[in-house]
Coordinates of C-alpha atoms and ligand atoms in Angstrom, one line a residue:
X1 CA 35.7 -63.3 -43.6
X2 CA 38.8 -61.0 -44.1
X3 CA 38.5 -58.2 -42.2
X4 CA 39.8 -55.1 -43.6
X5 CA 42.1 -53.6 -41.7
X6 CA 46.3 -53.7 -41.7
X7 CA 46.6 -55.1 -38.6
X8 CA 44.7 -58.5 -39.8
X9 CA 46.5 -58.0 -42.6
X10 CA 50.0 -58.3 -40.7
X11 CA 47.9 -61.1 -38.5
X12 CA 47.4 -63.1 -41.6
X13 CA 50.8 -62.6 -42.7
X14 CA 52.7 -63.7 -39.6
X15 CA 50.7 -67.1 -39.4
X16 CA 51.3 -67.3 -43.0
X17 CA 55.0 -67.1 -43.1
X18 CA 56.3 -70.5 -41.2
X19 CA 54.0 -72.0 -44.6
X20 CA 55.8 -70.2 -47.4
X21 CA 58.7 -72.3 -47.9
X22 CA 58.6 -76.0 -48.9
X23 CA 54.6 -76.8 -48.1
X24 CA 53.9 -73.5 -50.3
X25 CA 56.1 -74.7 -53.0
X26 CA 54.6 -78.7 -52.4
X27 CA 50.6 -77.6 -52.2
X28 CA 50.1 -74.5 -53.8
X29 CA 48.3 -75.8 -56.8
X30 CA 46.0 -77.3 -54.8
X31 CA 42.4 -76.1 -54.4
X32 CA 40.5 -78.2 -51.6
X33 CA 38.4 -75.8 -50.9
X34 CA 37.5 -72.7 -49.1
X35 CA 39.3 -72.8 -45.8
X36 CA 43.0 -72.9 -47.2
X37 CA 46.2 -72.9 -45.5
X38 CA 47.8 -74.0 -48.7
X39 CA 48.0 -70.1 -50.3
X40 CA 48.6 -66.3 -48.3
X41 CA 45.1 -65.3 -48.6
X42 CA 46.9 -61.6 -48.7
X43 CA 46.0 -60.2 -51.6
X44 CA 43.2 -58.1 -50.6
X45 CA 45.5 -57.0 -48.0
X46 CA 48.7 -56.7 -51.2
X47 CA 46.2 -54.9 -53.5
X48 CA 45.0 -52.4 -51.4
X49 CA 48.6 -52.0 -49.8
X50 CA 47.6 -52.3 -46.4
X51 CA 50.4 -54.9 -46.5
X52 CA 53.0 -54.2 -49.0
X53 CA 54.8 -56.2 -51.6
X54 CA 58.2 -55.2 -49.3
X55 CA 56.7 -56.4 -46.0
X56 CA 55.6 -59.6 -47.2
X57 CA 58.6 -60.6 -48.8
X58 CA 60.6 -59.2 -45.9
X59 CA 58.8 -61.3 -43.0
X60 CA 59.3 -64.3 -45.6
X61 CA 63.2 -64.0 -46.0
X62 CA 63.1 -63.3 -42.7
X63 CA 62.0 -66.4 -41.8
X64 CA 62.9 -68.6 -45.0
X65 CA 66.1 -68.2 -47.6
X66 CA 65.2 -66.8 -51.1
X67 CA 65.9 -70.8 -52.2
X68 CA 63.2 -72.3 -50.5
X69 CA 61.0 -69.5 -50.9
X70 CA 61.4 -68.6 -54.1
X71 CA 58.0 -70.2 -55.5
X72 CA 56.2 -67.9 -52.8
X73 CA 58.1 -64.8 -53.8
X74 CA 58.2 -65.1 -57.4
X75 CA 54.6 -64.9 -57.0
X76 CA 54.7 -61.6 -55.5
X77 CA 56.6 -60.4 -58.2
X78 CA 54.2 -61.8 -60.8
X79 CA 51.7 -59.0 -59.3
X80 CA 54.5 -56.7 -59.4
X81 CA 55.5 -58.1 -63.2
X82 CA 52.0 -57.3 -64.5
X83 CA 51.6 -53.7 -62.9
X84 CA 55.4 -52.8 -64.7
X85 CA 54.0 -54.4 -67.7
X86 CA 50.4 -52.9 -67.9
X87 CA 52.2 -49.4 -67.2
X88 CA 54.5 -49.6 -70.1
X89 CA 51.0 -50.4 -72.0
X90 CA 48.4 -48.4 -71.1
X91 CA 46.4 -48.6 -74.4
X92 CA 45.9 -52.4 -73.0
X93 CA 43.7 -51.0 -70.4
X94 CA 41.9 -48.0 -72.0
X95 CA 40.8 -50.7 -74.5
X96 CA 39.6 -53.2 -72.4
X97 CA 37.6 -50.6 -70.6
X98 CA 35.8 -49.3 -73.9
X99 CA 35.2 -53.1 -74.3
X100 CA 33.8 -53.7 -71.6
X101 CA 31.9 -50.6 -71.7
X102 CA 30.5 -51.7 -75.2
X103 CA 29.5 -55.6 -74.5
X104 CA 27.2 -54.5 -71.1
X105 CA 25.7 -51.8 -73.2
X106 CA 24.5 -53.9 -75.9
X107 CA 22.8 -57.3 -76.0
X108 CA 24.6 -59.5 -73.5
X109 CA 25.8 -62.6 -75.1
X110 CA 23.4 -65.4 -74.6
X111 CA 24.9 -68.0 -71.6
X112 CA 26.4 -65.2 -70.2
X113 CA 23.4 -64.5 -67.6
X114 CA 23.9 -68.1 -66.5
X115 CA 27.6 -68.5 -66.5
X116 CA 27.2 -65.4 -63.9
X117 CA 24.3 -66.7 -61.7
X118 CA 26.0 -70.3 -61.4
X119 CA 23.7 -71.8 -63.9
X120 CA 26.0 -73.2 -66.5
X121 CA 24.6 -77.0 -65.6
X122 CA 28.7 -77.4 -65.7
X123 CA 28.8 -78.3 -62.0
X124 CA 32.5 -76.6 -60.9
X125 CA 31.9 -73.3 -63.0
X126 CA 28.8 -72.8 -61.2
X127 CA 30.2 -73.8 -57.9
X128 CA 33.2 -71.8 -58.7
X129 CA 30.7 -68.4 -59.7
X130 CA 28.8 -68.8 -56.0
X131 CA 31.8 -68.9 -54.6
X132 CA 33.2 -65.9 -55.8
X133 CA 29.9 -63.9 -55.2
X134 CA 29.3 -65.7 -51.7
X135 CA 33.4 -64.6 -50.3
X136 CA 35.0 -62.4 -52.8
X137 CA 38.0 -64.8 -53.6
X138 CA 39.2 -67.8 -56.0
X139 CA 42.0 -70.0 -55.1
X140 CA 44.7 -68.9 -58.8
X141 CA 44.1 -72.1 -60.3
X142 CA 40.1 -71.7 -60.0
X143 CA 40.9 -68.4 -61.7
X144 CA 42.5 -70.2 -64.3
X145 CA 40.1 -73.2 -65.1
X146 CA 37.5 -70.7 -64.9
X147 CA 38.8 -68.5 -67.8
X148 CA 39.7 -70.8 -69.9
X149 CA 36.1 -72.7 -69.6
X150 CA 34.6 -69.1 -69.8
X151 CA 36.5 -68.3 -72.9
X152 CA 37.2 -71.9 -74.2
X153 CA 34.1 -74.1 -73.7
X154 CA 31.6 -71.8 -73.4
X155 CA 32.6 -69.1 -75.9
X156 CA 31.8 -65.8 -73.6
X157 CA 34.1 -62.7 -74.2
X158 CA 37.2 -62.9 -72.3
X159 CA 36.4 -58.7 -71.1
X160 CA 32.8 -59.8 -69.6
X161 CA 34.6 -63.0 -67.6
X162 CA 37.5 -60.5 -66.6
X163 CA 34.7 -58.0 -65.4
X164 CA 32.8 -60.1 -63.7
X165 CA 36.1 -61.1 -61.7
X166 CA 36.8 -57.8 -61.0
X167 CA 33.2 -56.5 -59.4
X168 CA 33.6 -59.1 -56.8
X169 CA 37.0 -59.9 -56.2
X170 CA 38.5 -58.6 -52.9
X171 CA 41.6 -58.3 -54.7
X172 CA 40.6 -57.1 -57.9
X173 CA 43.5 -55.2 -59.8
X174 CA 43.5 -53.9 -63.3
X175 CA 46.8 -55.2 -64.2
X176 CA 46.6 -58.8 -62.4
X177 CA 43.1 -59.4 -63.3
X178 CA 43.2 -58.2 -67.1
X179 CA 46.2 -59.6 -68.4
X180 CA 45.4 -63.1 -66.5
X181 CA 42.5 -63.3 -68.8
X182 CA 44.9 -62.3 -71.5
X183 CA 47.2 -64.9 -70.5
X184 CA 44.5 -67.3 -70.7
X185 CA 43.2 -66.2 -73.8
X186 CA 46.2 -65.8 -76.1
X187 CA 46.3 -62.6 -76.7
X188 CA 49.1 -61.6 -74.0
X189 CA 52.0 -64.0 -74.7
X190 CA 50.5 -64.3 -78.3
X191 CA 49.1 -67.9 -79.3
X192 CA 49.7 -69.3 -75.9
X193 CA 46.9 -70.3 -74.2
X194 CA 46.1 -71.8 -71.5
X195 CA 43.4 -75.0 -71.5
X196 CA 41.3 -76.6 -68.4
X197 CA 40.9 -80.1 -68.4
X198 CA 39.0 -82.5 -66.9
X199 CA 42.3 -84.6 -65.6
X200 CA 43.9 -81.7 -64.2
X201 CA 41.1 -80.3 -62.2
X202 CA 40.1 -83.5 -60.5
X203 CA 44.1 -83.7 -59.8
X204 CA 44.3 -80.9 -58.5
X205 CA 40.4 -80.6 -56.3
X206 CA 41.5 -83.9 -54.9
X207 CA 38.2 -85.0 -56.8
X208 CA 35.8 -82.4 -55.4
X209 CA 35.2 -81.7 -59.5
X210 CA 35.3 -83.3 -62.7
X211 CA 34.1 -81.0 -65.2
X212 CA 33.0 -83.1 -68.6
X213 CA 32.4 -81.8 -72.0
X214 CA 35.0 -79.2 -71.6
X215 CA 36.7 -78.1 -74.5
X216 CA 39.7 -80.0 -75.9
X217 CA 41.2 -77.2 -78.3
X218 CA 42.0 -73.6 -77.1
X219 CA 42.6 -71.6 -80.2
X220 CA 44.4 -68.5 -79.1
X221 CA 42.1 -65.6 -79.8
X222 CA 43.2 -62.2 -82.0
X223 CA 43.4 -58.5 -81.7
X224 CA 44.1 -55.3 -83.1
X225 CA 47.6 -54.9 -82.4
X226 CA 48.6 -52.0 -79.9
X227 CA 50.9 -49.1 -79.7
X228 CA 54.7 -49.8 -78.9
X229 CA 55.5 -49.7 -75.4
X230 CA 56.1 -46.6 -73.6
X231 CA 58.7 -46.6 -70.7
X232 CA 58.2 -45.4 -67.2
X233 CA 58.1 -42.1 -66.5
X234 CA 60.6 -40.8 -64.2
X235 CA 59.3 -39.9 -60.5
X236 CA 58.2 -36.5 -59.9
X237 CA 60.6 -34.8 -57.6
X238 CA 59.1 -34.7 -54.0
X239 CA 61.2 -31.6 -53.0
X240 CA 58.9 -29.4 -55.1
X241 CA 56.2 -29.8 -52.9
X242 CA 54.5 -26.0 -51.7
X243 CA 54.5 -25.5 -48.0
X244 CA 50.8 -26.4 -47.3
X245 CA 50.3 -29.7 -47.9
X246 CA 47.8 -32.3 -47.7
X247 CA 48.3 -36.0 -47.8
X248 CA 45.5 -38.0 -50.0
X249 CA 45.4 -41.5 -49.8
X250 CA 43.3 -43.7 -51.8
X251 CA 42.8 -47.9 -52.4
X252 CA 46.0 -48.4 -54.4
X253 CA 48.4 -47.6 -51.4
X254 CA 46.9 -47.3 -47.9
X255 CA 50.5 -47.3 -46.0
X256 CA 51.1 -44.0 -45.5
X257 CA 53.6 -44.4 -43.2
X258 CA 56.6 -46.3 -45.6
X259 CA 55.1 -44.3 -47.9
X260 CA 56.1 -41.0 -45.9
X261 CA 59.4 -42.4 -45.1
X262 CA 60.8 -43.4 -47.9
X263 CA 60.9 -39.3 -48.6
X264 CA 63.3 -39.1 -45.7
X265 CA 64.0 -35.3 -44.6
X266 CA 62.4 -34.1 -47.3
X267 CA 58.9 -35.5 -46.3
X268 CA 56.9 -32.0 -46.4
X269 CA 54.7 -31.5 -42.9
X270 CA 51.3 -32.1 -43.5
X271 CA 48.9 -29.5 -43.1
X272 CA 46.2 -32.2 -43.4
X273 CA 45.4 -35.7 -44.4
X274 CA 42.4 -37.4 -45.9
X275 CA 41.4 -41.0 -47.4
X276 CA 39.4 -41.3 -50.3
X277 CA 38.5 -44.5 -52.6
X278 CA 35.8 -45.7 -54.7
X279 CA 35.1 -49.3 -55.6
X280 CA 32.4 -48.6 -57.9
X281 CA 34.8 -47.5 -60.5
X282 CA 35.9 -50.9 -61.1
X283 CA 33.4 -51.5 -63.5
X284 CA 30.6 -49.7 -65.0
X285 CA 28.3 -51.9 -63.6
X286 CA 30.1 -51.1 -60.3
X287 CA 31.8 -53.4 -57.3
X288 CA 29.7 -56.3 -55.2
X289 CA 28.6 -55.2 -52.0
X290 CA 31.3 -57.2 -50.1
X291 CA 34.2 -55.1 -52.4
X292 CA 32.1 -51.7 -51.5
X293 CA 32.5 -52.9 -47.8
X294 CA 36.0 -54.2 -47.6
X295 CA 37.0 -51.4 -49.3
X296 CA 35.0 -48.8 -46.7
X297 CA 36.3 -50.7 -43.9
X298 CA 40.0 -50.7 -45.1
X299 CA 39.6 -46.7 -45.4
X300 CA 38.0 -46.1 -42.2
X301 CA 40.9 -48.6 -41.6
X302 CA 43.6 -46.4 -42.7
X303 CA 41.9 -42.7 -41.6
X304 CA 42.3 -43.9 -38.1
X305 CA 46.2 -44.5 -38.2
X306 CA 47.0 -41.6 -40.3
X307 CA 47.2 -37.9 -38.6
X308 CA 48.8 -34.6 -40.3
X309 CA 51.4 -32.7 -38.7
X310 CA 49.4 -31.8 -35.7
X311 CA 48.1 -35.0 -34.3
X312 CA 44.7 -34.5 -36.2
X313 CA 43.4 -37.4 -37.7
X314 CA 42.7 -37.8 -41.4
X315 CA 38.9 -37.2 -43.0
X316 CA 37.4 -39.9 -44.9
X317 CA 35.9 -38.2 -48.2
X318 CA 32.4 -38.8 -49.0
X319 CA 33.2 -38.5 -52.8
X320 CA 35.9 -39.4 -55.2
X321 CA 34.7 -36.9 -57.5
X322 CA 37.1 -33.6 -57.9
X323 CA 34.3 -31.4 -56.6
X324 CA 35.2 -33.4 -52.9
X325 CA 38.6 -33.1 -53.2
X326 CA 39.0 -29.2 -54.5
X327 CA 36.5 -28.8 -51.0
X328 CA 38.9 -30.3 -48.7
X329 CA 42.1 -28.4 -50.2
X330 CA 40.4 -25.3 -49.8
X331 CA 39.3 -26.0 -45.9
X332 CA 43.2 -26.7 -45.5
X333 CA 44.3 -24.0 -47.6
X334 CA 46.4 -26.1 -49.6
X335 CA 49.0 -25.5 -52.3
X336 CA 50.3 -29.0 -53.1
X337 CA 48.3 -32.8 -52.5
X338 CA 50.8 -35.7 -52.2
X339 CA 49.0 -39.4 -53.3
X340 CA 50.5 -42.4 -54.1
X341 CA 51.3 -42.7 -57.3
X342 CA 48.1 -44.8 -58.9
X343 CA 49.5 -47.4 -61.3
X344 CA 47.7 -47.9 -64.8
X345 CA 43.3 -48.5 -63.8
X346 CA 40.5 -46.2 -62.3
X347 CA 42.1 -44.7 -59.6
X348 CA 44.6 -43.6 -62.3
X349 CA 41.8 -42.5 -64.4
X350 CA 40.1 -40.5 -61.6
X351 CA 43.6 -38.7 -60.3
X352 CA 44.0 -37.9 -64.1
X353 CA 40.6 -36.1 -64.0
X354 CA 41.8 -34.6 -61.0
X355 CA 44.6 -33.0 -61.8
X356 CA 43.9 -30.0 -64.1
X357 CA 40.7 -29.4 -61.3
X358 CA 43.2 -29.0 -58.6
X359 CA 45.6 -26.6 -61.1
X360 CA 42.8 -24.8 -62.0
X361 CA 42.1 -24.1 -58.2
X362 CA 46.5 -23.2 -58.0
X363 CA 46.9 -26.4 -56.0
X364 CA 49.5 -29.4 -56.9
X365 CA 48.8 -32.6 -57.4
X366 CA 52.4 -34.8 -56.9
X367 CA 52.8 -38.4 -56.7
X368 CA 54.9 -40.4 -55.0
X369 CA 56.3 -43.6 -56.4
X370 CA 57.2 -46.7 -54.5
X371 CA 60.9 -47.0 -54.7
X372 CA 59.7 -51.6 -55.0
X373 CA 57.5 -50.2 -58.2
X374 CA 60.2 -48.2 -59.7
X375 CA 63.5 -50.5 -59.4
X376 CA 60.9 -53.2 -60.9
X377 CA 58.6 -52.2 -63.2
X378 CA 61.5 -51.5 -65.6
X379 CA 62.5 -54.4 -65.7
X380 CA 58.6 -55.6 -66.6
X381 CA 58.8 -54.8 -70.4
X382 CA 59.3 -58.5 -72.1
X383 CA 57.8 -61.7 -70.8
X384 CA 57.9 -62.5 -67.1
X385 CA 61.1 -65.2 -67.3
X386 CA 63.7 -62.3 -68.3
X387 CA 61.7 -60.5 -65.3
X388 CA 62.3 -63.4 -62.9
X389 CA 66.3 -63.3 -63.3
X390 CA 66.1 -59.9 -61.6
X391 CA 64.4 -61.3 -58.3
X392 CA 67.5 -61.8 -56.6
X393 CA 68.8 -58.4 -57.4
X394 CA 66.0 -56.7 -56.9
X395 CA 65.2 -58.4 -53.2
X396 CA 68.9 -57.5 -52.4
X397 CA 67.7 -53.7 -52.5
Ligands
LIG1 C1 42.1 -65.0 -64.5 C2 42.9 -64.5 -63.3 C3 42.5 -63.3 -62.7 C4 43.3 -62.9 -61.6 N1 42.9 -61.7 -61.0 C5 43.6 -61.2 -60.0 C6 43.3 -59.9 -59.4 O1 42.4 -59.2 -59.8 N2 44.0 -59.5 -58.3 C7 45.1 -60.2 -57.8 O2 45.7 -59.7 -56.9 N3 45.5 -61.4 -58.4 C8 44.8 -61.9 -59.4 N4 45.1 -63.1 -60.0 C9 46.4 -63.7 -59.5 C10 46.2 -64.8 -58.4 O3 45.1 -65.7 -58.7 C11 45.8 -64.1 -57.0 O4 46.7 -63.1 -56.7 C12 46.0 -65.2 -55.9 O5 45.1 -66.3 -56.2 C13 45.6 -64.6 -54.6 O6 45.6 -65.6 -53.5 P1 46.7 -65.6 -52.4 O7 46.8 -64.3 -51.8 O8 46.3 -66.7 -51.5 O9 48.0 -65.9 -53.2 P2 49.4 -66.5 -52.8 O10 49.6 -67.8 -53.7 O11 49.5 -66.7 -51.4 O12 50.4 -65.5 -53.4 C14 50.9 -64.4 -52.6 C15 50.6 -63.1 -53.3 O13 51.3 -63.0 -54.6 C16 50.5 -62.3 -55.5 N5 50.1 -63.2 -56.6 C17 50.1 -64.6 -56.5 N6 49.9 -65.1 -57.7 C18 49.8 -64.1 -58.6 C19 49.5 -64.1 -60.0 N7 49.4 -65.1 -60.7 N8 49.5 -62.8 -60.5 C20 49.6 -61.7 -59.8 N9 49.9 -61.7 -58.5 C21 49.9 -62.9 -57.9 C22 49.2 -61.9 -54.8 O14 49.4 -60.5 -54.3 C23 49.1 -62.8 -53.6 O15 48.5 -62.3 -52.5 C24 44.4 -63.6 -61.1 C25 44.8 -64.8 -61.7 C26 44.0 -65.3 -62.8 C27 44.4 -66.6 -63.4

């Protein structure tokens, strides 16, 4: 079980770290099954930053040299990569949402009921669907195999697959998760795709599986192309903040603290604090119940080590809707709310709706940007080997 809090986060980490050099680079690919030493497990802890991306590769190079970790890092990045990427293409998201929106409305393709409930009669998809529902996680090359059999040999839309990943992944991320399956599919480096065999997953399970009848071609599928990219937007300037001022943290960035610091002097006094989040908004046929409860307990979690200016601690809000929210910046009398900045998904969509509430009501909403988010993302609008080069230079900082 991974219990949601950031100091089993930084528990998991430290045993972790002596492992991220040569073994992670040896027996990464592996999959032997559920209890694996051979991967992190962090990323429910990365996604929901109760660990961040700085931290982990922090205690790694602390440990390791950027040599022999560099397999383990440039993963990292690859999260980092696709949340820079996804932000510069925003339209990639809104559509996959409408999509998705669309296919559960209507007929659901038939085979996709089974391919869900484990009942494929391929025996690793369906051992690979319990698993996901039974603990939340798949080892990356599961996610892989899986995809591509979902999109490849079975024929199911690549946005159903994607959502069913992200109701019950611990770690479910709108950038990671959707342009994986694009990745897969052939729509995000265009005509690349990526095909499961039979050879490579028995390789690779040490013979736990050996999928047959899988497909043997993986035509790329197509699109309607998209808008041209649009850069980052600069930061907001935290300076302007009003002089009542309420901290709202919610499940893209529960660290207030380096959060907080990385202000420096100008880091306004809070007049209050609160944690909000709302895992349902993953998909329109919500979140599993273990992503409702990890993500509960990683915001009871973070309420209990944040506290505004006077030593109170932070309120947990019973609603993400903007009705909650306008009712706590009243209480405090507020004038300005600082989040984290929400990267391109729901909890972007939800501060968007947000904001002209809270302006309405003469309160600001201002977001604060991760200094690791805006030295890379930048750098995240070609493919990811042009992104790799910057590693070095960007770990330097
Ligand atoms: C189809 C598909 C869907 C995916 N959906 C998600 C998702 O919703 N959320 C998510 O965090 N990752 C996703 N991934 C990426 C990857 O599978 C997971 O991050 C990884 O398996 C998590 O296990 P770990 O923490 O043990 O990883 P480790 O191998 O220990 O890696 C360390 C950290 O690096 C990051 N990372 C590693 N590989 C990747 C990758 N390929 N892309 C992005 N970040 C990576 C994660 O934060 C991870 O915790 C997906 C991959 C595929 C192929």
């Amino acid at each position: 079980m991974t219990i949601p809090t950031r100091a089993a986060g930084l528990d998991a980490l430290h045993d972790f770290v002596p492992r991220a050099g040569a073994d992670y680079r040896r027996d990464r690919n592996h999959d032997l099954g559920p209890s694996r030493t051979n991967v992190s497990g962090l990323s429910p802890y990365i996604r929901h930053r109760l660990v961040t991306e700085a931290e982990v590769v922090d205690a790694v190079l602390d440990r390791h040299s950027l040599h022999a970790a560099e397999k383990f890092v440039q993963e990292v990045f690859w999260r980092t990569y696709w949340k820079g990427w996804l932000e510069q293409r925003p339209e990639v998201w809104r559509r996959y949402r409408a999509e998705v929106r669309e296919l559960l409305a209507g007929d659901l393709p038939d085979g996709y009921e089974d391919a869900v409930a484990g009942r494929t009669g391929i025996d690793a998809m369906d051992a690979w669907a319990r698993e996901l529902v039974d603990t939340g996680y798949l080892h990356n090359h599961v996610r892989m195999w899986f995809a591509s059999i979902w999109v490849f040999t079975l024929g199911l839309p690549w946005q159903l697959g994607a959502d069913f990943f992200l109701r019950h992944l611990l770690d479910g991320d709108a950038a990671s998760n959707t342009l994986s399956w694009r990745w897969v599919a052939g729509l995000q480096t265009r005509g690349k795709t990526y095909l499961a065999t039979t050879e490579n997953i028995a390789r690779y399970t040490d013979g736990r599986f050996a999928p047959t009848g899988l497909a043997t071609d993986a035509r790329a599928l197509d699109e309607e192309p998209f808008p041209p990219a649009t850069p980052i937007p600069d930061d907001e300037e935290p300076s302007a903040v009003g002089s009542r001022v309420g901290l709202l943290l919610h499940e893209e960035d529960l660290e207030p603290a380096s959060l907080l610091a990385q202000l420096g002097s100008s880091a306004p006094p809070l007049a209050t604090a609160a944690v909000v989040a709302d895992a349902s908004s993953r998909s329109p046929a919500g979140a599993s119940s273990l992503v409702v409860d990890f993500t509960a307990g990683a915001v009871a979690d973070t309420a209990a080590r944040t506290h505004d200016a006077d030593g109170g601690a932070a309120t947990i809000l019973d609603s993400a809707g903007a009705a909650a929210v306008l009712d706590w910046a009243a209480a405090g009398r507020l004038d300005s709310v600082l989040v984290p900045y929400a990267p391109v998904g729901p909890v972007q969509e939800r501060l968007d709706a947000l904001r002209p509430a809270l302006d309405g009501a003469g309160v600001r909403l201002v977001a604060v940007r991760r200094r690791w988010d805006s030295r890379a993302w930048p750098f995240a609008s070609r493919g990811f080997f042009p992104f790799k080069e910057r590693i070095p230079g960007l770990v330097r900082r």
